[in-house]
Coordinates of C-alpha atoms and ligand atoms in Angstrom, one line a residue:
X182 CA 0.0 0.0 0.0
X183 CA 0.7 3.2 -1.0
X184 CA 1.5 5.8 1.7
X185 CA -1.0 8.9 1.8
X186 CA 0.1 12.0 0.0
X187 CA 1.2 15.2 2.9
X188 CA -0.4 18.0 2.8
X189 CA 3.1 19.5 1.4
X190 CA 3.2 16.8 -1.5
X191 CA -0.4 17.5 -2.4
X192 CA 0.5 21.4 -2.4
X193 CA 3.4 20.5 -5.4
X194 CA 1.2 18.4 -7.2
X195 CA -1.1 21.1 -7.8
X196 CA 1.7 23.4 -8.7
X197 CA 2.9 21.2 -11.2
X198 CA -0.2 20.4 -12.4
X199 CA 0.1 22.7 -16.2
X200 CA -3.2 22.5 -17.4
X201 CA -5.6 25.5 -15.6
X202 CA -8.8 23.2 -15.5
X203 CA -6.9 20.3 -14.5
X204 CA -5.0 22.3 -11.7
X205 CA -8.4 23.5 -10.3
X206 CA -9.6 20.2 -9.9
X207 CA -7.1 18.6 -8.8
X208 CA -7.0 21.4 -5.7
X209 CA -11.0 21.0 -5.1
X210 CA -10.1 17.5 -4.9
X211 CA -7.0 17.7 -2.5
X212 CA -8.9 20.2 -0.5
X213 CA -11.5 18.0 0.2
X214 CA -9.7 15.1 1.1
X215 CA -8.1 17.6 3.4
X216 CA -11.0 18.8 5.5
X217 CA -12.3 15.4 5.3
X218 CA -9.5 13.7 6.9
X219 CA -9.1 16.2 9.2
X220 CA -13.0 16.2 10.5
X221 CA -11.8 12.5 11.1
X222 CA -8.8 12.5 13.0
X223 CA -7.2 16.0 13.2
X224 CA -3.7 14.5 12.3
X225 CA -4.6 12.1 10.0
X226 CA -3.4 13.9 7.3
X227 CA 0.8 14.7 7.6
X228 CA 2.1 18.3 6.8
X229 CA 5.4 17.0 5.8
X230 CA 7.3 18.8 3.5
X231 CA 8.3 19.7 0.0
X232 CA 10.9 21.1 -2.8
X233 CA 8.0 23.2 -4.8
X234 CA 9.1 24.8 -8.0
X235 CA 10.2 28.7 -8.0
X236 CA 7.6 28.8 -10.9
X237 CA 4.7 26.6 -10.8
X238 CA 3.4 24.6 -13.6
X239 CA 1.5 26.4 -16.5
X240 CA -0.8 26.0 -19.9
X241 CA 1.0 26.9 -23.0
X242 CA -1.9 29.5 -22.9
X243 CA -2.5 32.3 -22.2
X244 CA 0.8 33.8 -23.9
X245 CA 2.4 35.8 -21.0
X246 CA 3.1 39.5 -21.8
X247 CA 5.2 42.2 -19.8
X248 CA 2.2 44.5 -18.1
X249 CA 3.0 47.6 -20.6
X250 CA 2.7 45.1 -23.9
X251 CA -1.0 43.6 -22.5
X252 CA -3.7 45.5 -24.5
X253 CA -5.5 48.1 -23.0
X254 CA -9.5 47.5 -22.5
X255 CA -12.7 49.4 -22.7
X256 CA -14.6 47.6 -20.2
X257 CA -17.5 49.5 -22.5
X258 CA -17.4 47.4 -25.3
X259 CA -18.3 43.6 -25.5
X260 CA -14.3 42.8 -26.3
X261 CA -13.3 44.9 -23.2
X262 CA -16.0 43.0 -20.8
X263 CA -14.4 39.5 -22.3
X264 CA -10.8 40.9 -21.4
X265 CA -11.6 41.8 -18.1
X266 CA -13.4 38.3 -17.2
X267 CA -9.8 37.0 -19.0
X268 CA -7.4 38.7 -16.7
X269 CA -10.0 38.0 -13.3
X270 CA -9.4 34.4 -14.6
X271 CA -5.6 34.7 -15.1
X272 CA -5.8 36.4 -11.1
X273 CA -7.3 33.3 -10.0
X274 CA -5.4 31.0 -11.3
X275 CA -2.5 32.5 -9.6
X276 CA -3.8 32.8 -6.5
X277 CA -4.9 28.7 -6.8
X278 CA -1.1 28.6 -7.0
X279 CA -0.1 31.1 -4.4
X280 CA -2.3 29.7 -1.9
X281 CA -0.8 26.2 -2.2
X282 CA 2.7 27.5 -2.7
X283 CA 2.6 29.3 1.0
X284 CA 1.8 25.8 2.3
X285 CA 4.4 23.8 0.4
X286 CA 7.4 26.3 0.4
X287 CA 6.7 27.3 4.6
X288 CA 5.5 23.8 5.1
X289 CA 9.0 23.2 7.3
X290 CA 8.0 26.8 9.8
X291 CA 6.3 25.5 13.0
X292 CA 2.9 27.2 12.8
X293 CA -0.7 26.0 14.0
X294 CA -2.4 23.6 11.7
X295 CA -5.3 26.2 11.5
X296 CA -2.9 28.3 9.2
X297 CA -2.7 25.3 6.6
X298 CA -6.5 25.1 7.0
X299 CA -6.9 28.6 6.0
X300 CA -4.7 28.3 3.2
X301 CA -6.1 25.2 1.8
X302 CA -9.8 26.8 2.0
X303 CA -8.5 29.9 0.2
X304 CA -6.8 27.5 -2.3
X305 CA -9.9 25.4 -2.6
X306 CA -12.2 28.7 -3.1
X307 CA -9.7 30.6 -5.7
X308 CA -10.2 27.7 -7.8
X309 CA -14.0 27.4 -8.2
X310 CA -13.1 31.6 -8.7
X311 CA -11.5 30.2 -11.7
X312 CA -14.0 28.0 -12.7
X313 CA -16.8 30.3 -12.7
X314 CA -14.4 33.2 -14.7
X315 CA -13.9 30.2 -17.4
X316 CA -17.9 29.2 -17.4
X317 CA -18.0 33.2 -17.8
X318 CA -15.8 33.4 -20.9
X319 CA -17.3 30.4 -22.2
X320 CA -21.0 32.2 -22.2
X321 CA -19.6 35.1 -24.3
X322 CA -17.8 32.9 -26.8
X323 CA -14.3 33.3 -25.5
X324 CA -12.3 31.0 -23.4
X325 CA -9.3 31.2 -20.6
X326 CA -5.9 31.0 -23.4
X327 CA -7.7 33.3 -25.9
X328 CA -6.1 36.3 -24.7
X329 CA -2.6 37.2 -23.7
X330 CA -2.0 37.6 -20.0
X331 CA 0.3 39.8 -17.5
X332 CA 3.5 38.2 -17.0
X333 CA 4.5 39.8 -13.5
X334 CA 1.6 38.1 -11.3
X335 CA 3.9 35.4 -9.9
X336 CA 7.2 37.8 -8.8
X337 CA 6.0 38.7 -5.6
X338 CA 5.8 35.1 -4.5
X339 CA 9.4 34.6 -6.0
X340 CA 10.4 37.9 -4.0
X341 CA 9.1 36.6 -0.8
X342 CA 10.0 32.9 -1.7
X343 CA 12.6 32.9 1.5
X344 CA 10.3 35.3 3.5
X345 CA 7.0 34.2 5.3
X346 CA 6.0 37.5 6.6
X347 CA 7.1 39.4 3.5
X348 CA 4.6 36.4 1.6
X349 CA 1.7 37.7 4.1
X350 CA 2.3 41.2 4.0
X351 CA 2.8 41.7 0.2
X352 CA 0.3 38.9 -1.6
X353 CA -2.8 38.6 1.1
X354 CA -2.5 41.9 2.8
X355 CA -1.3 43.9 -0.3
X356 CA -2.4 42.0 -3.7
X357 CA -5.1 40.7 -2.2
X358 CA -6.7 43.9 -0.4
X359 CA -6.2 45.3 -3.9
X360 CA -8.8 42.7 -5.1
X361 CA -11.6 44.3 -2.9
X362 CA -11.0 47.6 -4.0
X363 CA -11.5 47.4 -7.3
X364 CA -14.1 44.3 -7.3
X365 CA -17.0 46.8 -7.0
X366 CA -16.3 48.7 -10.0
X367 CA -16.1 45.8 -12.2
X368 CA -19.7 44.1 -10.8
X369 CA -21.0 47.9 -11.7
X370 CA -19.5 47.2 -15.2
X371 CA -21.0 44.0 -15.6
X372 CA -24.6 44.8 -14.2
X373 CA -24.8 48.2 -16.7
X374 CA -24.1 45.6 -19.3
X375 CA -26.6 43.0 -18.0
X376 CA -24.8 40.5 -17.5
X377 CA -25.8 38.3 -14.5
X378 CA -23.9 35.4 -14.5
X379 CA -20.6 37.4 -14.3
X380 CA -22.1 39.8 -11.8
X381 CA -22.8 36.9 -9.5
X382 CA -19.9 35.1 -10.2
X383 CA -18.1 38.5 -9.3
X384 CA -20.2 38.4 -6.1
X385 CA -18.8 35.2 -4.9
X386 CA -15.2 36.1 -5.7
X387 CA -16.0 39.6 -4.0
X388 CA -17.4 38.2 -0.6
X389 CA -14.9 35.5 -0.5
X390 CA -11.9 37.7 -0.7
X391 CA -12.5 39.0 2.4
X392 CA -11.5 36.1 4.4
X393 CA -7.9 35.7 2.0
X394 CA -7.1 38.5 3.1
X395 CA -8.2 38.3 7.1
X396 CA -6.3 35.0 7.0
X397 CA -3.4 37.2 5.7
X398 CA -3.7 39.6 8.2
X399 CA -4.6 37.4 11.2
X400 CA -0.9 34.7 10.6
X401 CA 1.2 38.0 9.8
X402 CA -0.5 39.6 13.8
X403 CA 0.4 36.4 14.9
X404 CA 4.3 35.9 14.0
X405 CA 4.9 39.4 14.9
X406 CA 3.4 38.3 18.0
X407 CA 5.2 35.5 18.3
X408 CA 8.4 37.3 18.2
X409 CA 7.1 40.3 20.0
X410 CA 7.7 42.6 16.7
X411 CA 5.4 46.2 15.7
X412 CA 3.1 44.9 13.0
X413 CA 2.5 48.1 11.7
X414 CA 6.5 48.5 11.6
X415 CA 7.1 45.6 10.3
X416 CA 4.6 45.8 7.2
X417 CA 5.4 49.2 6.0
X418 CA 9.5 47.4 5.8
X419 CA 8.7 44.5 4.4
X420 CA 6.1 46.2 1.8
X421 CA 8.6 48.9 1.1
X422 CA 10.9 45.9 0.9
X423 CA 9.3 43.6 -1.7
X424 CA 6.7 45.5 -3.4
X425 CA 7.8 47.6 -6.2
X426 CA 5.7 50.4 -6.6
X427 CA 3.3 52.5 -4.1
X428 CA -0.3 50.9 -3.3
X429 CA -3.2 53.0 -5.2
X430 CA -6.2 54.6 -3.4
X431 CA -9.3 54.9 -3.4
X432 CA -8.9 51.6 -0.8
X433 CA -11.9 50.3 0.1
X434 CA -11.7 51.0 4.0
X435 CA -14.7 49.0 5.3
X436 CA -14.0 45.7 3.2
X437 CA -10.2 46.0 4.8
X438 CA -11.2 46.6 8.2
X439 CA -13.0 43.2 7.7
X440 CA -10.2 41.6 7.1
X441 CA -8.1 42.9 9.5
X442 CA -6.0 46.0 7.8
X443 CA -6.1 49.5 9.4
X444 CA -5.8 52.6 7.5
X445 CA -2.7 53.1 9.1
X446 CA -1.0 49.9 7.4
X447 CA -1.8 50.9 4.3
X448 CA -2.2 55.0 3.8
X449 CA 1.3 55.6 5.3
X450 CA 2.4 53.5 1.5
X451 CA 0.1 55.3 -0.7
X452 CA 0.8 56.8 -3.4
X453 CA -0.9 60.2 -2.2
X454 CA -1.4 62.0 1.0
X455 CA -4.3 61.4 2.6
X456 CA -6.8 64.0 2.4
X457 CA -8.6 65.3 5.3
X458 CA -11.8 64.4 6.6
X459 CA -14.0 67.3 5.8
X460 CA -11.6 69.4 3.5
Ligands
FE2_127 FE1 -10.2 34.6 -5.9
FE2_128 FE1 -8.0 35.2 -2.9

């Protein structure tokens, strides 16, 4: 017989997994076997560890572009709508893959097994995001590998590759937060043109982010904690540190102080002064 697969080994399987349907299924199906073993017996399952690849696995398409070469879109026309659902899908394909890349390359760091719960549930959920992007593309004709895609979204994990609180303060608590500041716009795109399935589909990836980013937030609180460090002084040097360009208001302050991010973590970066309350 066999031995079971670790958590760790099931983490590089996905990430070497090339194909982007395949990849999400094989991630829904790890995941479950995850929170099923571990409503069992909460060891049953080993973390163990693992060599993942500095680049994970990917299709042959989408071609990957530098972000000045990918085409502009005007979300106003029909071509702009299907490039937008395009690049959501390419963002959650990369997060299926940055989600199970925190637990295979940190898998050796002593931490709580609820922190590779959290980041096997955001896995699991970033790739039925995915999914529905690709059953979005499909309904207008297009599919995910028709379009080119940005090129950069994997550096920050290879910046932070040695670095678990750089990797939680610059993709949860940065790329992430970014997510729910700009997901409203796009569902106000989508409903003026009508279009239900990607508003709700939107809608699930919108409420759902949330809780990547308060996982984010609450494991980066707890190793400052844990080595009695200023969280606020330790995110604005590691963001400073590994993120290459100033984060963009307007920041959606009530979805972030969901998840755990005060103002003062992120305006202090910004790439404007704050204005006054009133002024
Ligand atoms: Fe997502
Ligand atoms: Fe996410």
């Amino acid at each position: 017989m066999t031995a079971p697969l670790t958590l760790a080994q099931m983490a590089n399987d996905v990430l070497t997994t090339a194909d982007g349907a395949a990849k999400a299924a094989l991630s829904r199906r790890h995941a479950a076997a995850w929170f099923a073993a571990r409503a069992q017996d909460p060891c049953a399952i080993e973390i163990g560890t693992a060599n993942p690849p500095l680049h994970p696995a990917r299709p042959d398409k989408p071609e990957l572009l530098n972000p000045r070469d990918v085409p502009k879109r005007k979300p106003g026309s029909e071509a702009g709508r299907i490039a937008l659902l395009h690049a959501v899908a390419h963002i959650e394909l990369n997060a299926v893959d940055l989600h199970w890349d925190i637990i295979a390359r940190f898998s050796h760091v002593p931490l709580p097994i609820g922190f590779f719960d959290d980041w096997v549930k955001a896995a699991d959920e970033e790739s039925k995001h995915f999914g529905l992007m690709c059953e979005c593309l499909e309904s207008l004709g297009s599919f995910y590998g028709a379009l080119p895609a940005h090129r950069g979204m994997w550096q920050a994990a290879e910046d932070t590759a040695e670095d678990l609180m750089g990797r939680l303060a610059v993709v949860p608590m940065v790329l992430e937060a970014r997510g729910l500041d700009v997901t409203p716009g796009m569902i106000k795109i989508f409903r003026q043109a009508k279009l239900t399935q990607a508003v709700e589909a939107l809608e699930v990836i919108y409420s759902e982010e949330v809780s990547h980013v308060a996982y984010g937030s609450k494991w980066f609180y707890f190793l400052c904690g844990r080595d009695n460090l200023d969280p606020k002084e330790v995110f604005h040097t590691l963001v400073r540190k590994y993120f290459r360009s100033s984060l963009k208001p307007p920041f959606n302050e009530e979805k972030r102080a969901d998840a755990g991010i005060p103002p003062d973590f992120y305006w202090p970066l910004a790439d404007q002064i704050k204005p006054i309350a009133g002024v």
